[in-house]
Amino acid sequence: MADPIGVVKNARLYPEIIPFAEVNNIAAGSELAAPIGLITRIQQEVGEAKWLRMRDLRVTQTAGVQVRVRADSLSFVLDTPALQALASVVPTNMDYLATDFWEFTEVNTTAAPVVAQGVSFGLAILQASVADKIMANQGRPPEAFLTPEEIALAKKRSLFDAVAKGTLPSPLNFRLDRYYPSLGTREVHAITVPTVTPGIRTTVLKRIPRSNEVLVLVGIAADTDALAANATRLWISRDNSRNYNDLRTWAMNIAADIPCWLPALTDLTIEITTAAGAPLANYNVRLTIARIPISNWMRMQWGLITPASNPDLAEIVRGGIA
């Protein structure tokens, strides 16, 4: 599994929802030796104003195994038999916001080792707007968490009132619907890879956006690996980030897309590899990719145009105005 810190550091086309799928062995009566994800100082380690949301959890349902999540000051202990299974069409409906600290791990409370415990989830990476910061710091003086420029923007755009009324900040799914035009095409690529050769990367799909559009990976599914020891992986590369993330197919299922939102400006490539002792035949992978016309909102959000070129739009983006 790709290092979550590295993935979050490389995120820049906000918002992103990165898919993860991993498998672990857990010793008897123990917690994982290393957490699946741990970022102790989000602002310092991965970038100022980056916030995380953990979503869309699926697990191997194993009696006595728990997943544990800490998001800032909140902690949650979840028994895996009560969560959605890896093959569930709909993932567990969770949405944990972390602005400072995030940890995700698994614990085996039984007296026997647990082998091949699978988990998949999404990690949304956001760039906090002025409205987001106001909402998260209600009751504190603005000078404690906003810059002078942000305070001036909040007053000019009436952001304090909008947050107090509950009209801002807008939910993540609303932002995706609001700022990504619906005129684009959503492509489903259902691919049977004839042969996956051990130790060799096989390209499943490579797509290049047309001019003035962005590609967004919105769903990914694959056959469940026959053996966890095969360590069959899907590798996601986009733009200049090769191996941006990888997913273990043992923790995936062709019946259940892992939801994601991964934009790409120049190219999006999915590869497959395995550590199996023999080639794997007829491996099924399904990818859902949205082709979306690129807007000036996206260009401003991603730093492709300067605030000086469109000051009004810059204020909308920075303020988090719906």
PDB file of C-alpha atoms in Angstrom:
ATOM      1  CA  MET A   1       0.000   0.000   0.000  1.00  0.00           C
ATOM      2  CA  ALA A   2       1.257   3.445  -0.823  1.00  0.00           C
ATOM      3  CA  ASP A   3       2.311   5.553   2.138  1.00  0.00           C
ATOM      4  CA  PRO A   4      -0.759   7.675   3.025  1.00  0.00           C
ATOM      5  CA  ILE A   5       1.483  10.601   3.973  1.00  0.00           C
ATOM      6  CA  GLY A   6       3.126  10.530   0.546  1.00  0.00           C
ATOM      7  CA  VAL A   7      -0.239  10.262  -1.208  1.00  0.00           C
ATOM      8  CA  VAL A   8      -1.699  13.177   0.733  1.00  0.00           C
ATOM      9  CA  LYS A   9       1.426  15.275   0.158  1.00  0.00           C
ATOM     10  CA  ASN A  10       1.134  14.743  -3.598  1.00  0.00           C
ATOM     11  CA  ALA A  11      -2.551  15.637  -3.718  1.00  0.00           C
ATOM     12  CA  ARG A  12      -3.054  18.957  -5.456  1.00  0.00           C
ATOM     13  CA  LEU A  13      -6.188  18.743  -7.626  1.00  0.00           C
ATOM     14  CA  TYR A  14      -8.622  19.378  -4.785  1.00  0.00           C
ATOM     15  CA  PRO A  15     -10.875  17.805  -3.848  1.00  0.00           C
ATOM     16  CA  GLU A  16      -9.454  14.306  -4.285  1.00  0.00           C
ATOM     17  CA  ILE A  17     -10.865  11.056  -2.913  1.00  0.00           C
ATOM     18  CA  ILE A  18      -8.136   8.439  -2.976  1.00  0.00           C
ATOM     19  CA  PRO A  19      -9.052   4.726  -2.936  1.00  0.00           C
ATOM     20  CA  PHE A  20      -7.154   2.346  -0.667  1.00  0.00           C
ATOM     21  CA  ALA A  21      -7.309  -1.454  -0.408  1.00  0.00           C
ATOM     22  CA  GLU A  22      -4.944  -3.408   1.824  1.00  0.00           C
ATOM     23  CA  VAL A  23      -4.559  -6.763   3.553  1.00  0.00           C
ATOM     24  CA  ASN A  24      -2.763  -7.521   6.809  1.00  0.00           C
ATOM     25  CA  ASN A  25      -1.964 -10.360   9.173  1.00  0.00           C
ATOM     26  CA  ILE A  26      -2.621  -9.552  12.838  1.00  0.00           C
ATOM     27  CA  ALA A  27      -0.979 -11.408  15.726  1.00  0.00           C
ATOM     28  CA  ALA A  28      -3.116 -12.855  18.503  1.00  0.00           C
ATOM     29  CA  GLY A  29      -4.285 -10.277  21.012  1.00  0.00           C
ATOM     30  CA  SER A  30      -2.464  -7.506  19.184  1.00  0.00           C
ATOM     31  CA  GLU A  31      -2.789  -4.317  17.216  1.00  0.00           C
ATOM     32  CA  LEU A  32      -1.117  -4.031  13.833  1.00  0.00           C
ATOM     33  CA  ALA A  33       2.588  -3.396  14.223  1.00  0.00           C
ATOM     34  CA  ALA A  34       2.196  -0.290  12.075  1.00  0.00           C
ATOM     35  CA  PRO A  35      -1.153   1.482  11.553  1.00  0.00           C
ATOM     36  CA  ILE A  36      -2.719   1.382   8.108  1.00  0.00           C
ATOM     37  CA  GLY A  37      -2.698   5.171   8.208  1.00  0.00           C
ATOM     38  CA  LEU A  38      -1.178   7.630  10.680  1.00  0.00           C
ATOM     39  CA  ILE A  39      -0.663  11.366  10.224  1.00  0.00           C
ATOM     40  CA  THR A  40      -0.009  13.002  13.578  1.00  0.00           C
ATOM     41  CA  ARG A  41       0.275  16.622  12.443  1.00  0.00           C
ATOM     42  CA  ILE A  42      -1.696  17.015   9.237  1.00  0.00           C
ATOM     43  CA  GLN A  43      -0.926  20.700   8.656  1.00  0.00           C
ATOM     44  CA  GLN A  44       2.819  20.262   9.233  1.00  0.00           C
ATOM     45  CA  GLU A  45       3.332  16.866   7.592  1.00  0.00           C
ATOM     46  CA  VAL A  46       1.235  17.068   4.436  1.00  0.00           C
ATOM     47  CA  GLY A  47       0.495  20.728   3.819  1.00  0.00           C
ATOM     48  CA  GLU A  48      -1.124  23.754   5.371  1.00  0.00           C
ATOM     49  CA  ALA A  49      -4.916  23.890   5.025  1.00  0.00           C
ATOM     50  CA  LYS A  50      -5.188  20.230   3.924  1.00  0.00           C
ATOM     51  CA  TRP A  51      -8.061  18.415   5.609  1.00  0.00           C
ATOM     52  CA  LEU A  52      -8.923  14.719   5.411  1.00  0.00           C
ATOM     53  CA  ARG A  53     -12.196  12.829   5.383  1.00  0.00           C
ATOM     54  CA  MET A  54     -12.211   9.035   5.784  1.00  0.00           C
ATOM     55  CA  ARG A  55     -15.120   7.439   3.896  1.00  0.00           C
ATOM     56  CA  ASP A  56     -16.566   4.314   2.284  1.00  0.00           C
ATOM     57  CA  LEU A  57     -15.192   1.573   4.552  1.00  0.00           C
ATOM     58  CA  ARG A  58     -15.444  -2.137   3.721  1.00  0.00           C
ATOM     59  CA  VAL A  59     -13.733  -4.950   5.646  1.00  0.00           C
ATOM     60  CA  THR A  60     -13.266  -8.665   6.003  1.00  0.00           C
ATOM     61  CA  GLN A  61     -15.866  -9.460   8.658  1.00  0.00           C
ATOM     62  CA  THR A  62     -13.920 -11.383  11.302  1.00  0.00           C
ATOM     63  CA  ALA A  63     -15.223 -12.057  14.812  1.00  0.00           C
ATOM     64  CA  GLY A  64     -12.964 -10.449  17.388  1.00  0.00           C
ATOM     65  CA  VAL A  65     -11.295  -8.073  14.924  1.00  0.00           C
ATOM     66  CA  GLN A  66     -11.882  -4.351  15.285  1.00  0.00           C
ATOM     67  CA  VAL A  67     -10.957  -1.336  13.235  1.00  0.00           C
ATOM     68  CA  ARG A  68     -10.079   1.761  15.204  1.00  0.00           C
ATOM     69  CA  VAL A  69     -10.221   5.281  13.866  1.00  0.00           C
ATOM     70  CA  ARG A  70      -9.060   8.481  15.496  1.00  0.00           C
ATOM     71  CA  ALA A  71      -9.973  11.768  13.830  1.00  0.00           C
ATOM     72  CA  ASP A  72      -8.658  14.749  15.779  1.00  0.00           C
ATOM     73  CA  SER A  73     -10.080  14.377  19.318  1.00  0.00           C
ATOM     74  CA  LEU A  74     -12.669  11.720  18.422  1.00  0.00           C
ATOM     75  CA  SER A  75     -11.974   7.981  18.628  1.00  0.00           C
ATOM     76  CA  PHE A  76     -14.084   5.125  17.282  1.00  0.00           C
ATOM     77  CA  VAL A  77     -13.865   1.348  17.827  1.00  0.00           C
ATOM     78  CA  LEU A  78     -15.776  -0.662  15.214  1.00  0.00           C
ATOM     79  CA  ASP A  79     -16.357  -4.427  15.286  1.00  0.00           C
ATOM     80  CA  THR A  80     -15.772  -5.739  11.778  1.00  0.00           C
ATOM     81  CA  PRO A  81     -18.760  -8.179  11.713  1.00  0.00           C
ATOM     82  CA  ALA A  82     -21.031  -5.110  12.042  1.00  0.00           C
ATOM     83  CA  LEU A  83     -19.417  -3.302   9.081  1.00  0.00           C
ATOM     84  CA  GLN A  84     -20.014  -3.715   5.353  1.00  0.00           C
ATOM     85  CA  ALA A  85     -18.162  -6.663   3.801  1.00  0.00           C
ATOM     86  CA  LEU A  86     -15.634  -6.296   0.976  1.00  0.00           C
ATOM     87  CA  ALA A  87     -18.189  -7.585  -1.537  1.00  0.00           C
ATOM     88  CA  SER A  88     -20.961  -5.237  -0.376  1.00  0.00           C
ATOM     89  CA  VAL A  89     -22.245  -3.043  -3.175  1.00  0.00           C
ATOM     90  CA  VAL A  90     -22.715  -0.157  -0.724  1.00  0.00           C
ATOM     91  CA  PRO A  91     -19.819   0.671   1.640  1.00  0.00           C
ATOM     92  CA  THR A  92     -20.187   1.596   5.295  1.00  0.00           C
ATOM     93  CA  ASN A  93     -21.658   5.083   5.459  1.00  0.00           C
ATOM     94  CA  MET A  94     -18.940   6.898   7.403  1.00  0.00           C
ATOM     95  CA  ASP A  95     -17.426  10.342   7.071  1.00  0.00           C
ATOM     96  CA  TYR A  96     -14.726  11.201   9.621  1.00  0.00           C
ATOM     97  CA  LEU A  97     -13.200  14.678   9.355  1.00  0.00           C
ATOM     98  CA  ALA A  98      -9.585  15.101  10.468  1.00  0.00           C
ATOM     99  CA  THR A  99      -7.926  18.514  10.435  1.00  0.00           C
ATOM    100  CA  ASP A 100      -4.976  17.806  12.721  1.00  0.00           C
ATOM    101  CA  PHE A 101      -4.634  14.070  13.519  1.00  0.00           C
ATOM    102  CA  TRP A 102      -5.724  10.909  11.699  1.00  0.00           C
ATOM    103  CA  GLU A 103      -5.065   7.279  12.584  1.00  0.00           C
ATOM    104  CA  PHE A 104      -6.570   4.084  11.224  1.00  0.00           C
ATOM    105  CA  THR A 105      -5.553   0.667  12.509  1.00  0.00           C
ATOM    106  CA  GLU A 106      -6.860  -2.850  13.179  1.00  0.00           C
ATOM    107  CA  VAL A 107      -6.866  -4.888  16.403  1.00  0.00           C
ATOM    108  CA  ASN A 108      -7.184  -8.633  16.914  1.00  0.00           C
ATOM    109  CA  THR A 109      -8.787  -9.278  20.302  1.00  0.00           C
ATOM    110  CA  THR A 110      -8.781 -13.096  19.902  1.00  0.00           C
ATOM    111  CA  ALA A 111      -6.274 -15.668  21.133  1.00  0.00           C
ATOM    112  CA  ALA A 112      -5.390 -16.798  17.592  1.00  0.00           C
ATOM    113  CA  PRO A 113      -3.606 -15.010  14.732  1.00  0.00           C
ATOM    114  CA  VAL A 114      -5.761 -13.528  11.987  1.00  0.00           C
ATOM    115  CA  VAL A 115      -4.508 -14.010   8.439  1.00  0.00           C
ATOM    116  CA  ALA A 116      -5.388 -11.895   5.398  1.00  0.00           C
ATOM    117  CA  GLN A 117      -7.624  -9.292   7.012  1.00  0.00           C
ATOM    118  CA  GLY A 118      -8.755  -7.057   4.150  1.00  0.00           C
ATOM    119  CA  VAL A 119      -9.901  -3.463   4.240  1.00  0.00           C
ATOM    120  CA  SER A 120     -10.826  -0.863   1.632  1.00  0.00           C
ATOM    121  CA  PHE A 121     -11.765   2.790   2.102  1.00  0.00           C
ATOM    122  CA  GLY A 122     -11.562   6.243   0.593  1.00  0.00           C
ATOM    123  CA  LEU A 123      -9.571   9.179   1.894  1.00  0.00           C
ATOM    124  CA  ALA A 124     -10.815  12.578   0.750  1.00  0.00           C
ATOM    125  CA  ILE A 125      -8.211  15.331   0.628  1.00  0.00           C
ATOM    126  CA  LEU A 126      -9.554  18.860   0.776  1.00  0.00           C
ATOM    127  CA  GLN A 127      -8.071  22.316   0.799  1.00  0.00           C
ATOM    128  CA  ALA A 128      -9.840  24.115   3.639  1.00  0.00           C
ATOM    129  CA  SER A 129     -11.638  27.278   2.544  1.00  0.00           C
ATOM    130  CA  VAL A 130     -12.252  30.325   4.708  1.00  0.00           C
ATOM    131  CA  ALA A 131     -15.811  29.077   5.288  1.00  0.00           C
ATOM    132  CA  ASP A 132     -14.466  25.666   6.359  1.00  0.00           C
ATOM    133  CA  LYS A 133     -12.138  27.312   8.870  1.00  0.00           C
ATOM    134  CA  ILE A 134     -14.916  29.464  10.305  1.00  0.00           C
ATOM    135  CA  MET A 135     -17.152  26.429  10.771  1.00  0.00           C
ATOM    136  CA  ALA A 136     -14.400  24.411  12.461  1.00  0.00           C
ATOM    137  CA  ASN A 137     -13.460  27.230  14.835  1.00  0.00           C
ATOM    138  CA  GLN A 138     -16.844  28.535  15.967  1.00  0.00           C
ATOM    139  CA  GLY A 139     -16.589  30.300  19.311  1.00  0.00           C
ATOM    140  CA  ARG A 140     -13.005  31.416  18.752  1.00  0.00           C
ATOM    141  CA  PRO A 141     -11.968  34.921  17.683  1.00  0.00           C
ATOM    142  CA  PRO A 142     -11.241  35.043  13.932  1.00  0.00           C
ATOM    143  CA  GLU A 143      -7.760  36.405  14.598  1.00  0.00           C
ATOM    144  CA  ALA A 144      -6.854  33.057  16.166  1.00  0.00           C
ATOM    145  CA  PHE A 145      -7.328  31.019  12.988  1.00  0.00           C
ATOM    146  CA  LEU A 146      -7.612  33.382   9.987  1.00  0.00           C
ATOM    147  CA  THR A 147      -5.043  35.638   8.378  1.00  0.00           C
ATOM    148  CA  PRO A 148      -5.840  39.355   8.044  1.00  0.00           C
ATOM    149  CA  GLU A 149      -6.515  38.799   4.347  1.00  0.00           C
ATOM    150  CA  GLU A 150      -8.937  35.958   5.108  1.00  0.00           C
ATOM    151  CA  ILE A 151     -10.761  38.073   7.705  1.00  0.00           C
ATOM    152  CA  ALA A 152     -11.160  40.852   5.150  1.00  0.00           C
ATOM    153  CA  LEU A 153     -12.499  38.354   2.601  1.00  0.00           C
ATOM    154  CA  ALA A 154     -14.912  36.860   5.132  1.00  0.00           C
ATOM    155  CA  LYS A 155     -16.322  40.294   5.929  1.00  0.00           C
ATOM    156  CA  LYS A 156     -16.553  41.328   2.291  1.00  0.00           C
ATOM    157  CA  ARG A 157     -18.356  38.130   1.271  1.00  0.00           C
ATOM    158  CA  SER A 158     -20.467  37.843   4.475  1.00  0.00           C
ATOM    159  CA  LEU A 159     -18.968  34.435   5.232  1.00  0.00           C
ATOM    160  CA  PHE A 160     -19.413  34.738   9.007  1.00  0.00           C
ATOM    161  CA  ASP A 161     -23.164  35.212   8.506  1.00  0.00           C
ATOM    162  CA  ALA A 162     -23.389  32.413   5.926  1.00  0.00           C
ATOM    163  CA  VAL A 163     -21.691  29.944   8.275  1.00  0.00           C
ATOM    164  CA  ALA A 164     -23.884  31.056  11.182  1.00  0.00           C
ATOM    165  CA  LYS A 165     -26.988  30.467   9.024  1.00  0.00           C
ATOM    166  CA  GLY A 166     -25.737  27.033   7.951  1.00  0.00           C
ATOM    167  CA  THR A 167     -25.619  27.796   4.229  1.00  0.00           C
ATOM    168  CA  LEU A 168     -21.817  27.403   4.174  1.00  0.00           C
ATOM    169  CA  PRO A 169     -19.626  25.445   3.995  1.00  0.00           C
ATOM    170  CA  SER A 170     -21.265  23.170   1.466  1.00  0.00           C
ATOM    171  CA  PRO A 171     -20.936  19.357   1.793  1.00  0.00           C
ATOM    172  CA  LEU A 172     -18.254  17.618  -0.269  1.00  0.00           C
ATOM    173  CA  ASN A 173     -20.684  15.790  -2.556  1.00  0.00           C
ATOM    174  CA  PHE A 174     -22.495  19.057  -3.270  1.00  0.00           C
ATOM    175  CA  ARG A 175     -19.189  20.690  -4.223  1.00  0.00           C
ATOM    176  CA  LEU A 176     -18.442  17.895  -6.673  1.00  0.00           C
ATOM    177  CA  ASP A 177     -21.879  18.257  -8.270  1.00  0.00           C
ATOM    178  CA  ARG A 178     -21.756  22.062  -8.216  1.00  0.00           C
ATOM    179  CA  TYR A 179     -18.314  22.724  -9.638  1.00  0.00           C
ATOM    180  CA  TYR A 180     -17.809  19.831 -12.051  1.00  0.00           C
ATOM    181  CA  PRO A 181     -20.008  20.335 -15.143  1.00  0.00           C
ATOM    182  CA  SER A 182     -22.471  17.544 -15.854  1.00  0.00           C
ATOM    183  CA  LEU A 183     -22.038  17.725 -19.615  1.00  0.00           C
ATOM    184  CA  GLY A 184     -19.065  15.392 -19.657  1.00  0.00           C
ATOM    185  CA  THR A 185     -19.032  11.655 -20.383  1.00  0.00           C
ATOM    186  CA  ARG A 186     -18.779   8.915 -17.768  1.00  0.00           C
ATOM    187  CA  GLU A 187     -16.956   5.951 -19.275  1.00  0.00           C
ATOM    188  CA  VAL A 188     -17.083   2.426 -17.893  1.00  0.00           C
ATOM    189  CA  HIS A 189     -14.103   0.277 -18.879  1.00  0.00           C
ATOM    190  CA  ALA A 190     -14.759  -3.413 -18.166  1.00  0.00           C
ATOM    191  CA  ILE A 191     -11.502  -5.169 -18.981  1.00  0.00           C
ATOM    192  CA  THR A 192     -10.393  -8.784 -18.816  1.00  0.00           C
ATOM    193  CA  VAL A 193      -6.596  -8.889 -18.677  1.00  0.00           C
ATOM    194  CA  PRO A 194      -5.627 -12.114 -20.507  1.00  0.00           C
ATOM    195  CA  THR A 195      -2.393 -12.697 -18.590  1.00  0.00           C
ATOM    196  CA  VAL A 196      -0.869 -11.110 -15.493  1.00  0.00           C
ATOM    197  CA  THR A 197       2.780 -12.152 -15.484  1.00  0.00           C
ATOM    198  CA  PRO A 198       4.502 -12.351 -12.080  1.00  0.00           C
ATOM    199  CA  GLY A 199       6.884  -9.472 -11.509  1.00  0.00           C
ATOM    200  CA  ILE A 200       5.829  -7.637 -14.688  1.00  0.00           C
ATOM    201  CA  ARG A 201       3.641  -4.560 -14.845  1.00  0.00           C
ATOM    202  CA  THR A 202       0.785  -4.991 -17.315  1.00  0.00           C
ATOM    203  CA  THR A 203      -1.067  -1.879 -18.411  1.00  0.00           C
ATOM    204  CA  VAL A 204      -4.798  -2.289 -17.881  1.00  0.00           C
ATOM    205  CA  LEU A 205      -5.789   1.107 -19.231  1.00  0.00           C
ATOM    206  CA  LYS A 206      -4.214   4.412 -20.179  1.00  0.00           C
ATOM    207  CA  ARG A 207      -6.377   7.418 -20.965  1.00  0.00           C
ATOM    208  CA  ILE A 208      -5.358  10.903 -22.048  1.00  0.00           C
ATOM    209  CA  PRO A 209      -7.736  13.853 -21.732  1.00  0.00           C
ATOM    210  CA  ARG A 210      -8.684  15.882 -24.743  1.00  0.00           C
ATOM    211  CA  SER A 211      -7.885  19.572 -24.753  1.00  0.00           C
ATOM    212  CA  ASN A 212      -9.864  21.582 -22.222  1.00  0.00           C
ATOM    213  CA  GLU A 213     -11.035  18.572 -20.236  1.00  0.00           C
ATOM    214  CA  VAL A 214     -10.009  16.690 -17.113  1.00  0.00           C
ATOM    215  CA  LEU A 215     -10.216  12.940 -16.492  1.00  0.00           C
ATOM    216  CA  VAL A 216     -11.533  11.816 -13.106  1.00  0.00           C
ATOM    217  CA  LEU A 217     -11.286   8.235 -11.848  1.00  0.00           C
ATOM    218  CA  VAL A 218     -14.587   7.838  -9.982  1.00  0.00           C
ATOM    219  CA  GLY A 219     -14.734   4.084  -9.355  1.00  0.00           C
ATOM    220  CA  ILE A 220     -12.425   1.068  -9.351  1.00  0.00           C
ATOM    221  CA  ALA A 221     -13.154  -2.659  -8.939  1.00  0.00           C
ATOM    222  CA  ALA A 222     -11.267  -5.892  -9.569  1.00  0.00           C
ATOM    223  CA  ASP A 223     -11.472  -9.627  -9.081  1.00  0.00           C
ATOM    224  CA  THR A 224     -10.613 -10.720  -5.568  1.00  0.00           C
ATOM    225  CA  ASP A 225      -7.184 -12.323  -5.645  1.00  0.00           C
ATOM    226  CA  ALA A 226      -7.265 -16.102  -5.231  1.00  0.00           C
ATOM    227  CA  LEU A 227      -4.509 -15.967  -2.575  1.00  0.00           C
ATOM    228  CA  ALA A 228      -3.483 -13.088  -0.350  1.00  0.00           C
ATOM    229  CA  ALA A 229       0.112 -14.252  -0.759  1.00  0.00           C
ATOM    230  CA  ASN A 230      -0.077 -13.458  -4.477  1.00  0.00           C
ATOM    231  CA  ALA A 231       0.022  -9.765  -3.548  1.00  0.00           C
ATOM    232  CA  THR A 232      -1.725  -8.831  -6.780  1.00  0.00           C
ATOM    233  CA  ARG A 233      -1.904  -5.046  -7.013  1.00  0.00           C
ATOM    234  CA  LEU A 234      -3.440  -2.349  -9.126  1.00  0.00           C
ATOM    235  CA  TRP A 235      -1.147   0.656  -9.551  1.00  0.00           C
ATOM    236  CA  ILE A 236      -2.582   4.109 -10.214  1.00  0.00           C
ATOM    237  CA  SER A 237      -0.438   6.743 -11.910  1.00  0.00           C
ATOM    238  CA  ARG A 238      -1.585  10.168 -13.000  1.00  0.00           C
ATOM    239  CA  ASP A 239       0.126  13.157 -14.608  1.00  0.00           C
ATOM    240  CA  ASN A 240       3.698  13.299 -13.263  1.00  0.00           C
ATOM    241  CA  SER A 241       2.975  11.066 -10.260  1.00  0.00           C
ATOM    242  CA  ARG A 242       3.896   7.496 -11.152  1.00  0.00           C
ATOM    243  CA  ASN A 243       2.737   4.976  -8.555  1.00  0.00           C
ATOM    244  CA  TYR A 244       0.510   7.594  -6.966  1.00  0.00           C
ATOM    245  CA  ASN A 245      -1.250   4.788  -5.138  1.00  0.00           C
ATOM    246  CA  ASP A 246      -1.668   1.010  -5.214  1.00  0.00           C
ATOM    247  CA  LEU A 247      -4.476  -1.306  -4.144  1.00  0.00           C
ATOM    248  CA  ARG A 248      -4.283  -4.968  -3.116  1.00  0.00           C
ATOM    249  CA  THR A 249      -6.924  -6.870  -5.037  1.00  0.00           C
ATOM    250  CA  TRP A 250      -7.375  -9.349  -2.153  1.00  0.00           C
ATOM    251  CA  ALA A 251      -9.323  -6.530  -0.479  1.00  0.00           C
ATOM    252  CA  MET A 252     -11.378  -5.747  -3.610  1.00  0.00           C
ATOM    253  CA  ASN A 253     -14.305  -7.365  -5.400  1.00  0.00           C
ATOM    254  CA  ILE A 254     -15.536  -7.068  -8.977  1.00  0.00           C
ATOM    255  CA  ALA A 255     -19.099  -6.634  -7.664  1.00  0.00           C
ATOM    256  CA  ALA A 256     -18.257  -3.576  -5.563  1.00  0.00           C
ATOM    257  CA  ASP A 257     -16.699  -0.385  -6.890  1.00  0.00           C
ATOM    258  CA  ILE A 258     -14.494   1.520  -4.469  1.00  0.00           C
ATOM    259  CA  PRO A 259     -15.754   5.100  -4.888  1.00  0.00           C
ATOM    260  CA  CYS A 260     -13.071   7.680  -5.583  1.00  0.00           C
ATOM    261  CA  TRP A 261     -12.485  11.074  -7.171  1.00  0.00           C
ATOM    262  CA  LEU A 262      -9.016  11.284  -8.675  1.00  0.00           C
ATOM    263  CA  PRO A 263      -8.551  14.004 -11.318  1.00  0.00           C
ATOM    264  CA  ALA A 264      -5.831  13.851 -13.970  1.00  0.00           C
ATOM    265  CA  LEU A 265      -4.797  16.632 -16.334  1.00  0.00           C
ATOM    266  CA  THR A 266      -2.376  14.895 -18.733  1.00  0.00           C
ATOM    267  CA  ASP A 267      -2.811  11.127 -18.341  1.00  0.00           C
ATOM    268  CA  LEU A 268      -4.318   8.425 -16.144  1.00  0.00           C
ATOM    269  CA  THR A 269      -2.749   4.959 -16.149  1.00  0.00           C
ATOM    270  CA  ILE A 270      -3.795   1.777 -14.339  1.00  0.00           C
ATOM    271  CA  GLU A 271      -1.395  -1.196 -14.224  1.00  0.00           C
ATOM    272  CA  ILE A 272      -1.563  -4.630 -12.613  1.00  0.00           C
ATOM    273  CA  THR A 273       1.168  -6.837 -11.199  1.00  0.00           C
ATOM    274  CA  THR A 274       1.369  -9.979  -9.098  1.00  0.00           C
ATOM    275  CA  ALA A 275       3.821 -11.917  -6.963  1.00  0.00           C
ATOM    276  CA  ALA A 276       2.075 -15.218  -7.697  1.00  0.00           C
ATOM    277  CA  GLY A 277       4.178 -18.237  -8.606  1.00  0.00           C
ATOM    278  CA  ALA A 278       2.453 -18.585 -11.966  1.00  0.00           C
ATOM    279  CA  PRO A 279       0.711 -16.190 -14.372  1.00  0.00           C
ATOM    280  CA  LEU A 280      -2.844 -15.226 -13.573  1.00  0.00           C
ATOM    281  CA  ALA A 281      -5.325 -15.686 -16.417  1.00  0.00           C
ATOM    282  CA  ASN A 282      -8.337 -13.596 -17.373  1.00  0.00           C
ATOM    283  CA  TYR A 283      -8.198 -11.095 -14.514  1.00  0.00           C
ATOM    284  CA  ASN A 284     -11.195  -8.760 -14.470  1.00  0.00           C
ATOM    285  CA  VAL A 285     -10.851  -5.036 -13.723  1.00  0.00           C
ATOM    286  CA  ARG A 286     -13.518  -2.342 -14.008  1.00  0.00           C
ATOM    287  CA  LEU A 287     -12.709   1.363 -14.106  1.00  0.00           C
ATOM    288  CA  THR A 288     -15.147   4.238 -14.237  1.00  0.00           C
ATOM    289  CA  ILE A 289     -13.737   7.492 -15.590  1.00  0.00           C
ATOM    290  CA  ALA A 290     -15.509  10.816 -15.994  1.00  0.00           C
ATOM    291  CA  ARG A 291     -14.448  13.140 -18.804  1.00  0.00           C
ATOM    292  CA  ILE A 292     -15.338  16.642 -17.638  1.00  0.00           C
ATOM    293  CA  PRO A 293     -14.856  19.991 -19.397  1.00  0.00           C
ATOM    294  CA  ILE A 294     -12.350  21.980 -17.368  1.00  0.00           C
ATOM    295  CA  SER A 295     -13.754  25.194 -15.933  1.00  0.00           C
ATOM    296  CA  ASN A 296     -12.103  28.358 -14.673  1.00  0.00           C
ATOM    297  CA  TRP A 297     -13.182  27.340 -11.148  1.00  0.00           C
ATOM    298  CA  MET A 298     -11.039  24.209 -11.502  1.00  0.00           C
ATOM    299  CA  ARG A 299      -8.164  26.191 -12.977  1.00  0.00           C
ATOM    300  CA  MET A 300      -8.257  28.629 -10.054  1.00  0.00           C
ATOM    301  CA  GLN A 301      -8.633  25.864  -7.455  1.00  0.00           C
ATOM    302  CA  TRP A 302      -5.650  24.014  -8.907  1.00  0.00           C
ATOM    303  CA  GLY A 303      -3.397  27.039  -9.396  1.00  0.00           C
ATOM    304  CA  LEU A 304      -3.490  26.904 -13.188  1.00  0.00           C
ATOM    305  CA  ILE A 305      -4.515  30.557 -13.383  1.00  0.00           C
ATOM    306  CA  THR A 306      -3.546  33.388 -11.050  1.00  0.00           C
ATOM    307  CA  PRO A 307      -5.854  35.280  -8.674  1.00  0.00           C
ATOM    308  CA  ALA A 308      -4.886  38.477 -10.493  1.00  0.00           C
ATOM    309  CA  SER A 309      -6.440  37.148 -13.698  1.00  0.00           C
ATOM    310  CA  ASN A 310      -9.878  36.848 -12.081  1.00  0.00           C
ATOM    311  CA  PRO A 311     -10.068  38.391  -8.567  1.00  0.00           C
ATOM    312  CA  ASP A 312     -13.777  37.676  -8.124  1.00  0.00           C
ATOM    313  CA  LEU A 313     -13.367  33.970  -8.878  1.00  0.00           C
ATOM    314  CA  ALA A 314     -10.308  33.841  -6.635  1.00  0.00           C
ATOM    315  CA  GLU A 315     -12.409  35.089  -3.748  1.00  0.00           C
ATOM    316  CA  ILE A 316     -15.131  32.541  -4.487  1.00  0.00           C
ATOM    317  CA  VAL A 317     -12.623  29.677  -4.478  1.00  0.00           C
ATOM    318  CA  ARG A 318     -10.685  30.830  -1.426  1.00  0.00           C
ATOM    319  CA  GLY A 319     -13.838  31.674   0.485  1.00  0.00           C
ATOM    320  CA  GLY A 320     -15.539  28.368  -0.272  1.00  0.00           C
ATOM    321  CA  ILE A 321     -18.615  30.054  -1.681  1.00  0.00           C
ATOM    322  CA  ALA A 322     -21.160  27.634  -3.136  1.00  0.00           C
TER     323      ALA A 322
END
